[in-house]
CSV table of C-alpha atoms and ligand atoms in Angstrom, one decimal:
chain,number,residue,atom,x,y,z
A,169,MET,CA,-23.8,12.4,-2.6
A,170,TYR,CA,-22.4,10.3,-5.4
A,171,ASN,CA,-24.3,7.3,-6.9
A,172,ILE,CA,-20.9,5.7,-7.3
A,173,PRO,CA,-18.7,6.7,-4.4
A,174,LEU,CA,-14.9,6.5,-4.5
A,175,CYS,CA,-14.4,3.6,-2.2
A,176,GLU,CA,-17.2,1.6,-0.8
A,177,PRO,CA,-16.0,-1.6,1.0
A,178,TRP,CA,-17.8,-4.9,0.5
A,179,PHE,CA,-18.6,-7.6,3.1
A,180,GLU,CA,-20.7,-10.8,3.4
A,181,PRO,CA,-23.1,-10.9,6.3
A,182,SER,CA,-21.2,-13.9,7.7
A,183,TYR,CA,-18.3,-11.6,8.4
A,184,ALA,CA,-20.4,-9.7,10.9
A,185,GLU,CA,-21.4,-13.0,12.5
A,186,LYS,CA,-17.7,-13.8,13.1
A,187,VAL,CA,-17.1,-10.5,14.7
A,188,ARG,CA,-20.2,-10.8,16.9
A,189,GLY,CA,-19.1,-14.3,18.0
A,190,GLN,CA,-15.7,-12.9,18.9
A,191,ILE,CA,-17.2,-10.2,21.0
A,192,LEU,CA,-19.5,-12.6,22.7
A,193,SER,CA,-16.6,-15.0,23.5
A,194,GLY,CA,-15.2,-12.3,25.8
A,195,GLN,CA,-11.7,-12.6,24.1
A,196,ILE,CA,-11.4,-9.1,22.7
A,197,GLY,CA,-7.8,-8.1,23.4
A,198,PRO,CA,-4.6,-9.3,21.7
A,199,GLY,CA,-4.9,-13.0,22.1
A,200,PRO,CA,-5.1,-16.3,20.2
A,201,VAL,CA,-7.1,-15.0,17.2
A,202,THR,CA,-4.6,-12.2,16.7
A,203,MET,CA,-1.9,-14.9,16.7
A,204,GLU,CA,-3.8,-17.0,14.3
A,205,PHE,CA,-4.4,-14.1,11.9
A,206,ALA,CA,-0.6,-13.3,12.0
A,207,ARG,CA,0.2,-17.0,11.4
A,208,ARG,CA,-2.2,-17.3,8.4
A,209,LEU,CA,-0.9,-14.0,6.9
A,210,ALA,CA,2.6,-15.3,7.1
A,211,ALA,CA,1.6,-18.6,5.5
A,212,PHE,CA,-0.4,-16.8,2.8
A,213,ALA,CA,2.7,-14.7,1.9
A,214,LYS,CA,5.0,-17.6,2.4
A,215,ALA,CA,7.0,-15.6,4.9
A,216,LYS,CA,8.4,-17.0,8.1
A,217,TYR,CA,7.1,-14.3,10.5
A,218,CYS,CA,4.3,-11.8,10.8
A,219,VAL,CA,3.5,-9.2,13.5
A,220,LEU,CA,0.2,-7.4,13.5
A,221,THR,CA,-0.1,-3.7,14.5
A,222,THR,CA,-2.5,-0.8,14.5
A,223,SER,CA,-2.0,0.6,11.0
A,224,GLY,CA,0.2,0.4,7.9
A,225,THR,CA,1.8,3.8,8.8
A,226,VAL,CA,2.7,2.5,12.2
A,227,ALA,CA,4.0,-0.7,10.6
A,228,LEU,CA,6.4,1.4,8.4
A,229,SER,CA,7.7,3.3,11.5
A,230,LEU,CA,8.2,0.0,13.4
A,231,ALA,CA,10.0,-1.5,10.4
A,232,ALA,CA,12.5,1.4,10.4
A,233,LEU,CA,13.0,1.1,14.2
A,234,ALA,CA,13.5,-2.6,14.1
A,235,LEU,CA,16.1,-2.1,11.3
A,236,GLY,CA,18.0,0.1,13.7
A,237,LEU,CA,17.5,3.3,11.6
A,238,LYS,CA,18.1,6.4,13.8
A,239,PRO,CA,17.1,10.1,13.7
A,240,GLY,CA,19.2,11.8,11.0
A,241,ASP,CA,19.7,8.6,8.9
A,242,GLU,CA,19.0,9.1,5.2
A,243,ILE,CA,16.3,6.9,3.7
A,244,LEU,CA,15.3,7.0,0.0
A,245,VAL,CA,11.5,7.0,-0.8
A,246,PRO,CA,9.5,7.4,-4.1
A,247,ALA,CA,8.9,11.0,-5.1
A,248,TYR,CA,5.2,10.4,-5.7
A,249,GLY,CA,2.4,8.8,-3.6
A,250,VAL,CA,0.5,8.8,-0.4
A,251,VAL,CA,2.0,10.8,2.5
A,252,SER,CA,1.8,7.9,4.9
A,253,THR,CA,5.0,6.3,3.7
A,254,ILE,CA,7.2,9.4,4.0
A,255,ASN,CA,5.5,10.5,7.2
A,256,ALA,CA,6.0,7.2,8.9
A,257,LEU,CA,9.8,7.7,8.4
A,258,ALA,CA,10.1,11.4,8.9
A,259,PHE,CA,8.0,11.1,12.1
A,260,LEU,CA,11.0,9.1,13.6
A,261,GLY,CA,13.4,11.9,12.6
A,262,LEU,CA,14.8,10.0,9.6
A,263,LYS,CA,15.8,12.2,6.7
A,264,PRO,CA,13.9,11.1,3.6
A,265,ARG,CA,15.2,11.9,0.2
A,266,LEU,CA,13.1,11.5,-2.9
A,267,VAL,CA,13.7,9.2,-5.9
A,268,ASP,CA,11.7,9.8,-9.1
A,269,ILE,CA,9.2,7.1,-10.2
A,270,ASP,CA,9.0,5.0,-13.3
A,271,GLN,CA,6.3,6.9,-15.2
A,272,THR,CA,4.6,3.7,-16.5
A,273,THR,CA,4.4,1.9,-13.1
A,274,GLY,CA,4.1,4.7,-10.5
A,275,CYS,CA,6.9,2.9,-8.5
A,276,MET,CA,10.4,4.0,-7.6
A,277,SER,CA,12.6,3.9,-10.7
A,278,PRO,CA,15.6,1.5,-10.1
A,279,HIS,CA,17.7,3.7,-12.5
A,280,GLU,CA,16.9,6.8,-10.5
A,281,LEU,CA,17.6,5.0,-7.3
A,282,GLU,CA,21.1,4.2,-8.3
A,283,LYS,CA,21.7,7.9,-9.0
A,284,ARG,CA,20.4,8.9,-5.6
A,285,ILE,CA,22.3,6.5,-3.3
A,286,THR,CA,25.0,8.3,-1.4
A,287,PRO,CA,27.5,7.2,1.3
A,288,GLN,CA,24.9,8.7,3.8
A,289,THR,CA,22.1,6.4,2.6
A,290,ARG,CA,21.0,4.0,5.3
A,291,GLY,CA,17.9,2.4,3.8
A,292,VAL,CA,15.4,2.3,0.9
A,293,CYS,CA,11.6,2.2,1.1
A,294,PHE,CA,9.9,0.9,-2.1
A,295,VAL,CA,6.2,1.3,-2.4
A,296,ASN,CA,4.3,-1.4,-4.4
A,297,PHE,CA,2.2,1.3,-6.0
A,298,SER,CA,-1.5,0.3,-6.2
A,299,GLY,CA,-0.4,-3.3,-5.8
A,300,TYR,CA,2.4,-3.3,-8.4
A,301,THR,CA,4.8,-6.2,-7.8
A,302,GLY,CA,7.2,-6.6,-10.7
A,303,GLN,CA,10.5,-5.9,-12.3
A,304,ASN,CA,11.0,-2.4,-10.7
A,305,LEU,CA,10.8,-4.1,-7.3
A,306,VAL,CA,13.1,-7.0,-8.2
A,307,GLN,CA,15.7,-4.5,-9.5
A,308,VAL,CA,15.4,-2.3,-6.4
A,309,ALA,CA,15.8,-5.3,-4.2
A,310,GLN,CA,19.0,-6.3,-6.2
A,311,ILE,CA,20.4,-2.8,-5.8
A,312,CYS,CA,19.8,-2.8,-2.1
A,313,ARG,CA,21.4,-6.3,-1.7
A,314,ALA,CA,24.5,-5.2,-3.6
A,315,ARG,CA,24.8,-2.1,-1.5
A,316,HIS,CA,24.0,-3.8,1.8
A,317,LEU,CA,21.1,-1.4,2.3
A,318,PRO,CA,17.9,-2.6,4.1
A,319,LEU,CA,14.8,-2.5,2.0
A,320,ILE,CA,11.4,-1.7,3.5
A,321,GLU,CA,8.7,-2.9,1.1
A,322,ASP,CA,5.6,-0.8,1.5
A,323,ALA,CA,3.1,-3.4,0.2
A,324,ALA,CA,0.2,-1.6,2.0
A,325,CYS,CA,-1.9,-1.9,-1.2
A,326,ALA,CA,-0.4,-5.2,-2.5
A,327,LEU,CA,-1.7,-8.1,-0.4
A,328,GLY,CA,-2.5,-10.9,-2.8
A,329,HIS,CA,-0.1,-9.7,-5.6
A,330,LYS,CA,2.8,-11.9,-6.7
A,331,PHE,CA,5.7,-11.8,-9.1
A,332,TRP,CA,7.4,-15.0,-10.3
A,333,GLY,CA,5.4,-16.8,-7.6
A,334,LYS,CA,6.8,-14.6,-4.8
A,335,SER,CA,4.3,-12.6,-2.7
A,336,ALA,CA,4.3,-8.8,-2.4
A,337,GLY,CA,5.9,-7.9,0.9
A,338,THR,CA,8.5,-10.7,0.8
A,339,PHE,CA,11.0,-8.9,-1.5
A,340,GLY,CA,12.1,-6.5,1.2
A,341,THR,CA,14.0,-7.0,4.4
A,342,ILE,CA,10.7,-6.2,6.0
A,343,GLY,CA,7.4,-5.9,4.2
A,344,ILE,CA,4.2,-4.2,5.4
A,345,TYR,CA,0.5,-4.4,4.7
A,346,SER,CA,-2.4,-2.1,5.6
A,347,PHE,CA,-5.9,-3.1,6.6
A,348,SER,CA,-7.4,0.4,6.2
A,349,VAL,CA,-10.8,0.7,4.5
A,350,PRO,CA,-9.8,0.7,0.8
A,351,LYS,CA,-7.6,-2.4,1.0
A,352,ILE,CA,-8.6,-5.9,-0.3
A,353,ILE,CA,-8.8,-7.1,3.4
A,354,THR,CA,-9.9,-4.4,5.7
A,355,CYS,CA,-10.3,-4.3,9.5
A,356,GLY,CA,-11.3,-0.6,9.4
A,357,GLN,CA,-7.7,0.1,10.6
A,358,GLY,CA,-4.7,-2.2,11.1
A,359,GLY,CA,-1.4,-3.2,9.7
A,360,ALA,CA,1.1,-6.1,9.5
A,361,LEU,CA,4.8,-6.6,9.1
A,362,ILE,CA,6.3,-9.7,7.5
A,363,THR,CA,9.9,-10.9,7.5
A,364,ASN,CA,12.0,-14.0,7.3
A,365,SER,CA,14.4,-12.8,9.9
A,366,ALA,CA,14.0,-14.3,13.4
A,367,THR,CA,16.0,-11.3,14.9
A,368,LEU,CA,13.7,-8.7,13.3
A,369,PHE,CA,10.6,-10.6,14.3
A,370,ARG,CA,11.8,-10.6,17.9
A,371,LYS,CA,12.6,-6.9,17.8
A,372,LEU,CA,9.2,-6.1,16.3
A,373,SER,CA,7.4,-8.2,18.8
A,374,GLN,CA,9.2,-6.4,21.6
A,375,LEU,CA,8.6,-2.9,20.1
A,376,ILE,CA,4.9,-3.4,19.9
A,377,ASP,CA,4.6,-4.6,23.5
A,378,GLN,CA,6.5,-2.4,25.9
A,379,GLY,CA,10.0,-3.6,24.8
A,380,ASP,CA,10.0,-7.0,26.5
A,381,LEU,CA,8.2,-10.2,25.5
A,382,ASN,CA,8.1,-11.5,29.0
A,383,TRP,CA,7.3,-8.4,31.1
A,384,ARG,CA,3.9,-9.5,32.2
A,385,ARG,CA,5.4,-12.7,33.6
A,386,THR,CA,8.7,-11.3,35.0
A,387,ASN,CA,7.4,-7.9,36.0
A,388,LEU,CA,10.6,-6.5,34.4
A,389,ILE,CA,11.5,-4.9,31.1
A,390,HIS,CA,14.8,-5.2,29.4
A,391,GLY,CA,14.1,-2.7,26.6
A,392,ILE,CA,11.8,0.2,25.8
A,393,GLY,CA,8.8,-0.3,23.6
A,394,SER,CA,5.3,0.9,23.4
A,395,ASN,CA,1.8,-0.5,22.8
A,396,PHE,CA,1.1,-1.0,19.1
A,397,ARG,CA,-0.8,-4.3,19.4
A,398,PHE,CA,-3.7,-5.5,17.4
A,399,ASN,CA,-6.8,-7.2,19.0
A,400,ASP,CA,-8.9,-10.3,18.5
A,401,ILE,CA,-12.1,-8.5,17.4
A,402,LEU,CA,-10.2,-7.0,14.4
A,403,ALA,CA,-8.3,-10.2,13.9
A,404,ALA,CA,-11.6,-12.2,13.6
A,405,PHE,CA,-12.8,-9.7,11.0
A,406,GLY,CA,-9.4,-10.0,9.1
A,407,LEU,CA,-9.3,-13.8,9.3
A,408,VAL,CA,-12.7,-14.3,7.7
A,409,GLN,CA,-11.7,-12.0,4.8
A,410,LEU,CA,-8.4,-13.7,4.4
A,411,GLY,CA,-10.2,-17.0,4.1
A,412,ALA,CA,-12.3,-15.4,1.3
A,413,ILE,CA,-9.5,-13.5,-0.4
A,414,ASP,CA,-9.9,-15.4,-3.7
A,415,LYS,CA,-13.5,-14.5,-3.8
A,416,ARG,CA,-12.7,-10.9,-3.0
A,417,ILE,CA,-10.0,-10.8,-5.7
A,418,THR,CA,-12.4,-12.4,-8.2
A,419,ARG,CA,-14.9,-9.5,-7.6
A,420,LYS,CA,-12.2,-7.0,-8.3
A,421,LYS,CA,-11.1,-8.9,-11.4
A,422,ALA,CA,-14.6,-8.9,-12.8
A,423,VAL,CA,-14.9,-5.1,-12.5
A,424,PHE,CA,-11.4,-4.4,-13.8
A,425,ALA,CA,-12.1,-6.7,-16.8
A,426,VAL,CA,-14.8,-4.2,-17.9
A,427,PHE,CA,-12.4,-1.2,-17.6
A,428,LYS,CA,-9.7,-3.1,-19.4
A,429,LYS,CA,-11.9,-4.3,-22.2
A,430,MET,CA,-13.3,-0.9,-22.9
A,431,LEU,CA,-10.3,1.3,-22.1
A,432,LYS,CA,-7.5,-1.0,-23.1
A,433,ARG,CA,-4.1,0.8,-22.4
A,434,LYS,CA,-5.9,3.9,-21.1
A,435,ILE,CA,-6.4,2.4,-17.7
A,436,PHE,CA,-3.5,1.8,-15.3
A,437,GLN,CA,-2.5,-1.8,-15.0
A,438,VAL,CA,0.0,-3.8,-12.9
A,439,PRO,CA,1.8,-7.1,-13.8
A,440,GLY,CA,0.2,-10.4,-12.7
A,441,ALA,CA,-3.3,-11.8,-12.4
A,442,VAL,CA,-4.5,-9.4,-9.6
A,443,PRO,CA,-5.8,-6.0,-10.8
A,444,PRO,CA,-4.4,-2.7,-9.3
A,445,LEU,CA,-6.1,-1.5,-6.1
A,446,HIS,CA,-7.0,1.8,-7.8
A,447,GLN,CA,-8.7,2.6,-11.1
A,448,ILE,CA,-6.5,5.3,-12.6
A,449,VAL,CA,-6.6,7.2,-15.9
A,450,PHE,CA,-4.5,10.1,-17.2
A,451,THR,CA,-5.9,13.1,-19.0
A,452,PRO,CA,-4.5,16.5,-19.9
A,453,LYS,CA,-7.8,18.0,-18.4
A,454,PRO,CA,-8.1,16.3,-15.0
A,455,HIS,CA,-10.2,19.1,-13.5
A,456,SER,CA,-12.7,19.0,-16.3
A,457,LEU,CA,-12.9,15.2,-16.0
A,458,VAL,CA,-13.5,15.2,-12.2
A,459,LYS,CA,-16.2,17.9,-12.7
A,460,TYR,CA,-17.9,15.9,-15.5
A,461,LEU,CA,-17.8,12.7,-13.4
A,462,LYS,CA,-19.4,14.6,-10.5
A,463,ARG,CA,-22.2,15.7,-12.8
A,464,CYS,CA,-22.8,12.1,-13.7
A,465,GLY,CA,-22.9,11.1,-10.0
A,466,ILE,CA,-19.5,9.5,-10.1
A,467,SER,CA,-16.8,10.3,-7.6
A,468,GLY,CA,-13.3,10.8,-9.1
A,469,VAL,CA,-10.4,12.5,-7.4
A,470,ARG,CA,-7.0,13.9,-8.1
A,471,GLN,CA,-5.1,12.1,-5.4
A,472,TYR,CA,-1.5,12.1,-4.3
A,473,ARG,CA,1.2,14.5,-5.6
A,474,THR,CA,5.0,14.9,-5.8
A,475,LEU,CA,5.9,14.7,-2.1
A,476,SER,CA,8.0,17.9,-2.1
A,477,GLU,CA,4.9,19.9,-2.9
A,478,HIS,CA,3.7,19.3,0.7
A,479,PRO,CA,5.1,22.2,2.8
A,480,PRO,CA,6.8,20.0,5.4
A,481,TYR,CA,8.8,18.3,2.6
A,482,ALA,CA,9.5,21.5,0.5
A,483,ASN,CA,13.2,21.0,1.4
A,484,LEU,CA,13.2,17.8,-0.6
A,485,SER,CA,12.9,19.6,-4.0
A,486,ASP,CA,16.7,19.6,-4.5
A,487,ARG,CA,16.0,18.4,-8.0
A,488,LYS,CA,13.2,17.9,-10.4
A,489,PHE,CA,11.0,14.7,-10.5
A,490,PRO,CA,9.4,14.8,-13.9
A,491,ALA,CA,7.6,11.5,-13.7
A,492,ALA,CA,6.2,12.2,-10.3
A,493,ASP,CA,5.1,15.7,-11.6
A,494,PHE,CA,3.4,14.0,-14.6
A,495,TRP,CA,1.3,11.8,-12.3
A,496,THR,CA,0.5,14.8,-10.1
A,497,ARG,CA,-0.7,16.8,-13.1
A,498,TYR,CA,-2.6,14.2,-15.1
A,499,ALA,CA,-3.8,11.2,-13.0
A,500,VAL,CA,-7.4,10.9,-12.1
A,501,TYR,CA,-8.5,8.2,-9.6
A,502,LEU,CA,-11.9,6.6,-10.3
A,503,PRO,CA,-14.1,4.6,-8.0
A,504,PHE,CA,-12.4,1.4,-6.9
A,505,GLY,CA,-14.1,0.0,-3.8
A,506,LEU,CA,-14.9,-3.7,-3.6
A,507,ALA,CA,-18.6,-2.9,-3.6
A,508,LEU,CA,-18.3,-1.7,-7.2
A,509,GLU,CA,-20.3,-3.9,-9.6
A,510,THR,CA,-19.6,-4.5,-13.3
A,511,GLN,CA,-22.6,-2.3,-14.2
A,512,ASP,CA,-21.0,0.6,-12.3
A,513,ALA,CA,-17.8,0.0,-14.2
A,514,GLN,CA,-19.8,0.3,-17.5
A,515,LYS,CA,-21.4,3.6,-16.3
A,516,ILE,CA,-18.0,5.0,-15.3
A,517,VAL,CA,-16.4,4.1,-18.7
A,518,LYS,CA,-19.4,5.6,-20.5
A,519,ALA,CA,-18.9,8.8,-18.6
A,520,LEU,CA,-15.2,8.8,-19.4
A,521,LEU,CA,-15.9,8.4,-23.0
A,522,THR,CA,-18.5,11.1,-23.2
A,523,SER,CA,-16.6,13.6,-21.1
A,524,GLY,CA,-14.8,15.2,-24.0
A,525,CYS,CA,-11.5,14.7,-22.1
A,526,LYS,CA,-8.8,12.9,-24.0
A,527,LEU,CA,-7.5,9.9,-22.1
A,528,LEU,CA,-3.8,9.1,-22.5
A,529,ASP,CA,-2.5,5.8,-23.6
A,530,ILE,CA,-0.4,4.5,-20.7
A,531,GLU,CA,2.2,2.7,-22.9
A,532,ASN,CA,3.0,6.1,-24.4
A,533,LEU,CA,2.9,8.3,-21.4
B,766,PLP,C1,1.3,2.9,-0.1
B,766,PLP,C2,0.7,3.0,1.3
B,766,PLP,N1,1.5,3.0,2.3
B,766,PLP,C3,1.1,3.2,3.6
B,766,PLP,C4,-0.2,3.4,3.9
B,766,PLP,C5,-0.7,3.6,5.3
B,766,PLP,O1,-1.5,2.6,5.7
B,766,PLP,P1,-2.6,3.0,6.9
B,766,PLP,O2,-3.6,3.8,6.3
B,766,PLP,O3,-3.1,1.6,7.3
B,766,PLP,O4,-1.8,3.7,8.0
B,766,PLP,C6,-1.1,3.4,2.8
B,766,PLP,C7,-2.6,3.7,3.1
B,766,PLP,O5,-3.3,4.0,2.3
B,766,PLP,C8,-0.7,3.3,1.5
B,766,PLP,O6,-1.5,3.3,0.4
């Protein structure tokens, strides 16, 4: 057991009261509270529409389906990161191809994207890595617009982040969020899609509910869908956190301020006022650092890798991805849950500085 675990969520007792009240109300399926959570999320992101679903991964698959992407269609994804993004697309039979990342942001490099687009490319999926919402995303969105390619914005980790006053998730044709445990708002599991397109909203609403919005009333379906709906218990849990999102972000900021003050450019940062979801450092000796942290009771992990290293995606190593390989080799993920206190951050930094492992300056990676 670690004294400081990797990702411990944080809730106020009042959240449990809300969930309890929802259960006692008897309204536990997809209903008015689910609709209210979707409406409030859309308003928060300043998007026209929001559809809730069972996870961020499912949201990504639904985004591709709603955009009309078909098995065999080529979609470009970042070469480094969590498997959920590429899996959500490959699971549908799409053909992902990898684009190297920008080494300082962890996000798809717009320059590399331009080189990887072919006449076969049917879409692009940008991941707002650890919340990053900035220039890389703006440029990727511009490239997609110029090439008439739909852009799926995987903002699973980026709820609350903004760039130039525009919310994460609203730069793409469709944006998605995740409500899994590590996220700023968590329902245990869950996901959301946001878009400004009435047509896509309609398609998504049909896809998550058996293919037809009126089938319960008409006893007839006009399309094929499935059941990927959310429910009012989870929505009550999400809603109360959305109402407290500023407080939740403030907690994160206080902890990140300690890392930033003590590590300066040696801790990964993202643009804007909201800190990254993860706490990431780079060292030439990641194994030794993880071991040392463990001895100090602190969890630290080497997480994520160049996606073509996963056996199902070995065929995607048609070229080298040096920036993705750099992250694979040198990144160490430190504790980052919302339960983290500033004293924990001080202990973690102290352990980093006594570990004997050189930390790399991110500006000069
Ligand atoms: C960037 C990114 N995309 C997609 C997902 C998938 O979300 P979920 O775990 O809700 O399926 C995650 C989850 O961690 C993620 O970090």
